[in-house]
């Protein structure tokens, strides 16, 4: 007989704050990386360039507790992967369906490679996020080198600051708490990557068919949801994402009510980034409350035209709800063992049949 837990126990995770070993100076480093790009762009009279380079600066979030040599190699490889994902998606942004297909392939590769090499969190997230954003940019062949260069410079800045931080502050090797790992069967990674690739492709196509302006918000919401460890965790992140976005939109509306100047927005983005990195390891939903205004302020900072605030926030909420539901559906397939087993059998059978044909 299944015992039903009380309602307040079932929703306790919404307000639960986990303990974390993360020190305050890493969130400061992350905020410094993002903020530096934005301040440099503003100082040069190109806030849109600063906003674009700040995407590459997100490389800092792949900072690990490994020895400094391994840490820097790890960051450099992640920086290359993010720039590569961004570049490929830019080349296919000329058509919504081609962009969707390229996002699906990049997502497949991002998950397959990060799971194969056991890349710790955030794992495939930022590779897919940059690819999704690049897929929705207006296609301009002449602007591709500039855009790629700006993202690359942001990534280089992050690696440089990470090196200085490692040498002068994080001198000792910090031993991370070992996490339980499960060895997956040979074809499991391929099946999981295929599911993620399909649903990421679906997010862009759905956004295009619904005539949404910023369809990458759907993709980002979906890929954020599927970062869960199991389907129960995916369901919890789905609730966190929707509720956090709803509250965050109110927070963003309150900020934009005062019509801040671009320099004030940049200062706010830097502060918000610090808060997000401080709390995201403790409570994801609470972090989303600050992620929402940060993304809206980034959109305003990097845009050459002023957006209607109400339309922007309405679109953000709608995109998040749709993306979260798609992510929940993807999570169901990812963590349904019978579906995974059946797909593995079909792939193995196809592979062996293909080998027989070659003989």
Coordinates of C-alpha atoms in Angstrom, one line a residue:
X1 CA 0.0 0.0 0.0
X2 CA 1.4 3.4 -1.1
X3 CA 1.6 5.9 1.7
X4 CA 0.7 9.5 0.6
X5 CA 3.0 12.2 2.0
X6 CA 1.4 15.3 3.4
X7 CA 1.0 18.2 0.9
X8 CA 3.5 20.4 2.8
X9 CA 6.1 17.6 2.6
X10 CA 5.6 17.1 -1.1
X11 CA 6.2 20.8 -1.8
X12 CA 8.9 21.3 0.8
X13 CA 11.6 21.3 -1.9
X14 CA 10.3 24.7 -3.1
X15 CA 11.6 26.5 0.0
X16 CA 14.5 24.1 0.9
X17 CA 18.0 25.7 1.0
X18 CA 20.8 23.1 0.7
X19 CA 24.2 23.4 2.3
X20 CA 27.0 24.3 -0.1
X21 CA 30.8 24.5 0.1
X22 CA 30.9 27.2 -2.5
X23 CA 32.9 30.2 -1.3
X24 CA 31.7 33.8 -1.9
X25 CA 34.7 34.7 -4.1
X26 CA 33.8 32.4 -6.9
X27 CA 30.4 34.1 -7.4
X28 CA 32.4 37.4 -7.3
X29 CA 34.7 36.1 -10.0
X30 CA 31.7 35.0 -12.2
X31 CA 30.1 38.5 -11.8
X32 CA 33.5 40.1 -12.6
X33 CA 33.8 38.1 -15.9
X34 CA 30.3 39.0 -17.1
X35 CA 30.4 42.6 -15.8
X36 CA 33.8 43.3 -17.3
X37 CA 32.5 42.5 -20.8
X38 CA 29.5 44.7 -20.4
X39 CA 31.5 47.6 -18.9
X40 CA 34.1 47.4 -21.7
X41 CA 31.3 47.4 -24.4
X42 CA 29.6 50.3 -22.7
X43 CA 32.9 52.2 -22.5
X44 CA 33.6 51.7 -26.2
X45 CA 30.1 52.9 -27.1
X46 CA 29.1 49.3 -28.2
X47 CA 26.8 47.9 -25.4
X48 CA 25.5 45.3 -27.9
X49 CA 29.1 44.0 -28.4
X50 CA 29.5 43.8 -24.6
X51 CA 26.3 41.8 -24.3
X52 CA 27.5 39.4 -26.9
X53 CA 30.9 38.9 -25.5
X54 CA 29.4 38.3 -22.0
X55 CA 28.0 35.0 -23.5
X56 CA 31.5 33.8 -24.0
X57 CA 32.4 34.9 -20.5
X58 CA 30.0 32.3 -19.2
X59 CA 32.9 29.9 -19.7
X60 CA 33.9 30.7 -16.1
X61 CA 31.0 28.6 -14.9
X62 CA 32.9 25.5 -16.0
X63 CA 35.5 26.3 -13.4
X64 CA 36.5 23.1 -11.5
X65 CA 38.3 22.2 -8.3
X66 CA 41.0 20.2 -10.1
X67 CA 44.7 21.1 -10.0
X68 CA 45.5 24.3 -11.9
X69 CA 46.9 22.6 -15.1
X70 CA 43.8 20.3 -15.5
X71 CA 41.5 23.2 -14.6
X72 CA 42.9 25.5 -17.3
X73 CA 42.8 22.8 -20.0
X74 CA 39.3 22.0 -19.0
X75 CA 38.3 25.7 -19.3
X76 CA 40.0 26.1 -22.6
X77 CA 38.3 23.0 -24.1
X78 CA 34.9 24.2 -22.8
X79 CA 35.6 27.7 -24.2
X80 CA 36.3 26.1 -27.6
X81 CA 33.2 24.0 -27.4
X82 CA 31.0 27.0 -26.6
X83 CA 32.5 29.1 -29.5
X84 CA 32.1 26.1 -31.8
X85 CA 28.5 25.6 -30.9
X86 CA 27.8 29.3 -31.4
X87 CA 29.5 29.4 -34.8
X88 CA 27.8 26.3 -36.3
X89 CA 24.4 27.6 -35.3
X90 CA 25.1 31.1 -36.8
X91 CA 25.8 29.5 -40.2
X92 CA 22.4 27.8 -40.2
X93 CA 20.3 30.7 -38.9
X94 CA 19.2 31.6 -42.5
X95 CA 16.2 29.3 -42.1
X96 CA 14.1 28.3 -39.1
X97 CA 14.0 24.6 -40.0
X98 CA 17.7 24.5 -40.8
X99 CA 18.4 26.3 -37.5
X100 CA 16.3 23.8 -35.7
X101 CA 18.1 20.9 -37.3
X102 CA 21.5 22.4 -36.5
X103 CA 20.5 23.0 -32.9
X104 CA 19.4 19.3 -32.7
X105 CA 22.7 18.1 -34.0
X106 CA 24.7 20.5 -31.7
X107 CA 22.6 19.4 -28.7
X108 CA 23.2 15.8 -29.6
X109 CA 27.0 16.3 -29.8
X110 CA 27.0 18.5 -26.6
X111 CA 25.3 15.9 -24.5
X112 CA 27.2 12.9 -26.0
X113 CA 30.6 14.5 -25.5
X114 CA 29.9 16.0 -22.0
X115 CA 28.5 12.7 -20.7
X116 CA 31.3 10.6 -22.3
X117 CA 34.0 12.8 -20.7
X118 CA 31.9 13.2 -17.5
X119 CA 31.9 17.0 -17.6
X120 CA 30.6 18.2 -14.2
X121 CA 27.6 20.6 -14.0
X122 CA 26.6 22.7 -15.8
X123 CA 27.4 20.0 -18.3
X124 CA 25.8 20.5 -21.7
X125 CA 23.7 23.5 -20.7
X126 CA 25.8 26.5 -21.9
X127 CA 26.8 24.7 -25.1
X128 CA 23.2 24.3 -26.0
X129 CA 22.2 27.7 -24.7
X130 CA 24.7 29.5 -27.0
X131 CA 23.7 27.4 -30.0
X132 CA 20.0 28.2 -29.4
X133 CA 20.7 31.9 -29.1
X134 CA 22.8 31.9 -32.3
X135 CA 20.1 30.0 -34.2
X136 CA 17.6 32.9 -33.7
X137 CA 19.9 35.7 -34.7
X138 CA 19.2 37.5 -38.0
X139 CA 21.4 35.8 -40.6
X140 CA 24.2 38.1 -41.8
X141 CA 27.2 36.4 -43.3
X142 CA 29.4 39.5 -43.0
X143 CA 28.6 39.7 -39.2
X144 CA 29.5 36.1 -38.4
X145 CA 33.2 36.7 -37.9
X146 CA 32.5 39.7 -35.6
X147 CA 29.9 37.8 -33.5
X148 CA 32.2 34.7 -33.2
X149 CA 35.2 37.0 -32.3
X150 CA 33.2 38.8 -29.6
X151 CA 32.1 35.5 -28.0
X152 CA 35.7 34.1 -28.2
X153 CA 37.1 37.3 -26.6
X154 CA 34.6 36.9 -23.7
X155 CA 35.7 33.3 -23.3
X156 CA 39.4 34.3 -23.4
X157 CA 38.8 37.0 -20.7
X158 CA 37.1 34.4 -18.5
X159 CA 40.1 32.0 -18.9
X160 CA 42.5 34.8 -18.1
X161 CA 40.7 35.8 -14.9
X162 CA 40.3 32.2 -13.9
X163 CA 44.1 31.7 -14.3
X164 CA 44.8 34.8 -12.1
X165 CA 42.2 33.6 -9.6
X166 CA 43.8 30.1 -9.5
X167 CA 47.3 31.5 -9.0
X168 CA 46.7 34.2 -6.4
X169 CA 43.6 33.2 -4.5
X170 CA 42.7 29.5 -5.1
X171 CA 46.3 28.4 -4.7
X172 CA 45.6 25.0 -3.1
X173 CA 43.8 22.1 -4.7
X174 CA 40.3 22.1 -3.5
X175 CA 39.0 18.5 -3.2
X176 CA 35.4 18.2 -4.3
X177 CA 33.0 15.9 -2.6
X178 CA 32.9 12.7 -4.7
X179 CA 29.5 12.2 -6.4
X180 CA 27.9 8.9 -7.0
X181 CA 28.2 7.9 -10.7
X182 CA 26.4 5.3 -12.6
X183 CA 28.1 3.5 -15.4
X184 CA 25.8 3.6 -18.4
X185 CA 25.6 0.9 -21.1
X186 CA 27.2 1.4 -24.4
X187 CA 24.2 2.8 -26.3
X188 CA 22.6 4.7 -23.4
X189 CA 24.6 7.9 -24.1
X190 CA 23.6 7.7 -27.8
X191 CA 19.9 7.3 -27.0
X192 CA 19.9 10.1 -24.4
X193 CA 21.7 12.4 -26.8
X194 CA 19.2 11.6 -29.5
X195 CA 16.2 12.4 -27.3
X196 CA 17.8 15.7 -26.2
X197 CA 18.7 16.6 -29.8
X198 CA 15.1 15.9 -31.0
X199 CA 13.4 18.0 -28.3
X200 CA 15.9 20.9 -28.7
X201 CA 15.1 20.9 -32.4
X202 CA 11.4 20.8 -31.5
X203 CA 11.7 23.9 -29.3
X204 CA 12.9 26.1 -32.1
X205 CA 10.3 24.8 -34.6
X206 CA 7.5 25.3 -32.1
X207 CA 8.6 28.8 -31.4
X208 CA 8.8 29.5 -35.2
X209 CA 5.3 28.1 -35.8
X210 CA 3.9 30.2 -33.0
X211 CA 5.7 33.3 -34.4
X212 CA 7.6 34.0 -31.2
X213 CA 10.3 36.6 -31.4
X214 CA 12.9 35.2 -28.9
X215 CA 12.4 31.5 -29.5
X216 CA 15.7 30.7 -27.8
X217 CA 14.0 31.3 -24.4
X218 CA 11.9 28.2 -25.1
X219 CA 15.1 26.2 -25.7
X220 CA 16.8 27.5 -22.7
X221 CA 13.9 26.7 -20.4
X222 CA 13.7 23.2 -21.8
X223 CA 17.4 22.4 -21.5
X224 CA 17.4 23.8 -18.0
X225 CA 14.7 21.4 -16.9
X226 CA 16.3 18.3 -18.2
X227 CA 19.4 18.9 -16.2
X228 CA 17.7 16.9 -13.4
X229 CA 19.2 13.7 -12.0
X230 CA 15.9 11.8 -12.4
X231 CA 12.3 12.4 -13.4
X232 CA 11.3 13.5 -9.9
X233 CA 14.1 16.1 -10.0
X234 CA 13.1 17.2 -13.5
X235 CA 9.5 17.7 -12.2
X236 CA 10.8 19.8 -9.3
X237 CA 13.0 21.9 -11.6
X238 CA 10.0 22.4 -13.8
X239 CA 8.0 23.8 -10.9
X240 CA 11.0 25.9 -9.8
X241 CA 11.4 27.3 -13.3
X242 CA 7.8 28.4 -13.8
X243 CA 7.3 29.8 -10.3
X244 CA 10.7 31.5 -10.2
X245 CA 10.1 33.1 -13.6
X246 CA 6.6 34.3 -12.5
X247 CA 8.1 36.1 -9.4
X248 CA 11.2 37.2 -11.4
X249 CA 9.0 38.9 -14.0
X250 CA 7.5 41.0 -11.2
X251 CA 11.0 41.9 -10.0
X252 CA 12.0 42.8 -13.5
X253 CA 8.9 45.0 -14.0
X254 CA 9.8 46.8 -10.7
X255 CA 13.3 47.5 -11.9
X256 CA 12.3 48.7 -15.4
X257 CA 9.6 50.9 -13.8
X258 CA 12.4 53.3 -12.8
X259 CA 13.7 53.4 -16.4
X260 CA 17.3 52.7 -15.5
X261 CA 20.1 53.9 -17.9
X262 CA 22.3 51.3 -19.6
X263 CA 25.2 51.8 -17.1
X264 CA 22.7 51.2 -14.2
X265 CA 21.4 48.1 -16.0
X266 CA 25.0 46.8 -16.3
X267 CA 25.7 47.4 -12.6
X268 CA 22.4 45.5 -11.8
X269 CA 23.3 42.6 -14.1
X270 CA 26.7 42.3 -12.3
X271 CA 25.0 42.2 -8.9
X272 CA 22.4 39.8 -10.1
X273 CA 25.0 37.4 -11.5
X274 CA 26.8 37.4 -8.1
X275 CA 23.5 36.6 -6.3
X276 CA 22.6 33.9 -8.8
X277 CA 26.0 32.1 -8.4
X278 CA 25.7 32.4 -4.7
X279 CA 22.2 30.8 -4.4
X280 CA 21.8 28.5 -7.4
X281 CA 23.6 25.6 -5.6
X282 CA 21.3 26.1 -2.7
X283 CA 17.8 26.6 -4.2
X284 CA 17.3 26.6 -8.0
X285 CA 13.9 28.2 -7.9
X286 CA 15.2 31.1 -5.8
X287 CA 18.0 31.6 -8.3
X288 CA 15.5 31.7 -11.2
X289 CA 13.9 34.7 -9.5
X290 CA 17.1 36.6 -10.2
X291 CA 17.9 34.9 -13.6
X292 CA 14.7 36.2 -15.1
X293 CA 15.4 40.0 -14.6
X294 CA 19.0 39.4 -15.5
X295 CA 18.0 37.9 -19.0
X296 CA 15.5 40.7 -19.5
X297 CA 18.1 43.4 -18.6
X298 CA 20.7 41.7 -20.9
X299 CA 18.2 41.9 -23.7
X300 CA 17.6 45.6 -23.1
X301 CA 21.3 46.4 -22.6
X302 CA 22.3 44.6 -25.8
X303 CA 19.5 46.0 -27.9
X304 CA 19.8 49.1 -30.0
X305 CA 16.1 49.7 -29.8
X306 CA 13.9 50.0 -26.7
X307 CA 11.4 47.1 -26.2
X308 CA 8.0 47.4 -24.8
X309 CA 8.4 46.1 -21.2
X310 CA 5.0 44.5 -20.9
X311 CA 5.3 42.6 -24.2
X312 CA 8.9 41.5 -23.3
X313 CA 7.8 40.1 -19.9
X314 CA 4.7 38.5 -21.3
X315 CA 6.8 36.8 -24.0
X316 CA 9.3 35.7 -21.4
X317 CA 6.7 34.1 -19.2
X318 CA 4.9 32.3 -22.1
X319 CA 8.2 31.1 -23.6
X320 CA 9.3 29.7 -20.2
X321 CA 6.0 27.8 -19.6
X322 CA 6.1 26.3 -23.1
X323 CA 9.8 25.4 -22.8
X324 CA 9.3 23.9 -19.3
X325 CA 6.5 21.7 -20.6
X326 CA 8.7 20.5 -23.5
X327 CA 11.6 19.9 -21.0
X328 CA 9.2 17.9 -18.8
X329 CA 8.2 15.7 -21.8
X330 CA 11.9 15.3 -22.7
X331 CA 12.6 14.3 -19.0
X332 CA 9.9 11.7 -19.1
X333 CA 11.5 9.9 -22.1
X334 CA 15.1 10.4 -20.7
X335 CA 14.2 8.7 -17.4
X336 CA 11.7 6.1 -18.5
X337 CA 13.9 3.0 -18.4
X338 CA 11.6 0.8 -20.6
X339 CA 11.6 3.4 -23.4
X340 CA 15.4 3.7 -23.2
X341 CA 15.9 -0.1 -23.2
X342 CA 13.6 -0.4 -26.3
X343 CA 15.4 2.3 -28.2
X344 CA 18.8 0.7 -27.3
X345 CA 17.6 -2.6 -28.7
X346 CA 16.5 -1.0 -31.9
X347 CA 19.8 0.8 -32.3
X348 CA 21.8 -2.3 -31.6
X349 CA 19.7 -4.3 -34.1
X350 CA 20.1 -1.6 -36.8
X351 CA 23.8 -1.5 -36.1
X352 CA 24.3 -5.2 -36.5
X353 CA 22.2 -5.3 -39.6
X354 CA 24.3 -2.5 -41.1
X355 CA 27.5 -4.5 -40.3
X356 CA 26.0 -7.6 -42.1
X357 CA 25.2 -5.5 -45.2
X358 CA 28.8 -4.2 -45.3
X359 CA 30.1 -7.8 -45.3

